[in-house]
Amino acid sequence: MTRRDRKRAEKKKLAELCEAHPHVREALKIREKCGRPRLEADHPDLFKTIVDNAIHWSAADENRHSDVYRGIKTLDELTAHLKLDGFSVSRSGVYLRLLPKRNSTLEGK
């Protein structure tokens, strides 16, 4: 038996075991697709948290005598707030999630 054949046989046995016992797949954290999963797969509420942080920190002045807004002004501040909330997201990852998916939509204009 070659190494490739042993690897295929091992993979087949593992797939059969996971089909028979679904809790094994969860315990071993076996995913359907190969490669690194998107961050949203592990943290489904990431986008909601980004929006909540942006809205929560952008409030009008307490006395309402002026139109001064307090808000998260920089990407670094937003990234720091996400780290405090328990998300491990890089600065560039936060930036890419803030960009609209298509620039031809109303959201992107």
XYZ file of C-alpha atoms in Angstrom, residues 24-64:
41
model
C -17.497 13.241 16.328
C -17.392 15.813 13.499
C -18.158 18.577 15.988
C -15.632 17.298 18.525
C -12.849 17.095 15.938
C -13.973 20.372 14.288
C -14.034 18.820 10.837
C -15.397 21.212 8.221
C -17.084 20.525 4.898
C -14.748 22.650 2.766
C -10.986 22.755 2.773
C -9.098 25.931 3.589
C -9.519 28.517 6.288
C -13.162 29.313 7.053
C -14.520 32.854 6.956
C -14.528 34.663 10.265
C -18.311 34.923 10.094
C -18.527 31.118 10.327
C -17.138 31.195 13.867
C -18.584 34.600 14.808
C -21.976 34.989 13.099
C -22.764 38.232 14.932
C -19.560 40.036 13.910
C -21.186 42.430 11.430
C -23.993 43.234 13.880
C -21.403 44.019 16.557
C -19.496 46.332 14.197
C -22.698 48.223 13.385
C -23.753 48.348 17.054
C -20.369 49.745 18.077
C -20.515 52.381 15.368
C -24.073 53.423 16.300
C -23.567 53.204 20.070
C -20.558 55.462 20.057
C -22.086 58.023 17.696
C -24.486 60.006 19.863
C -25.319 63.681 19.939
C -23.925 66.051 22.535
C -25.493 65.484 25.973
C -26.792 69.047 26.297
C -27.900 69.186 22.658
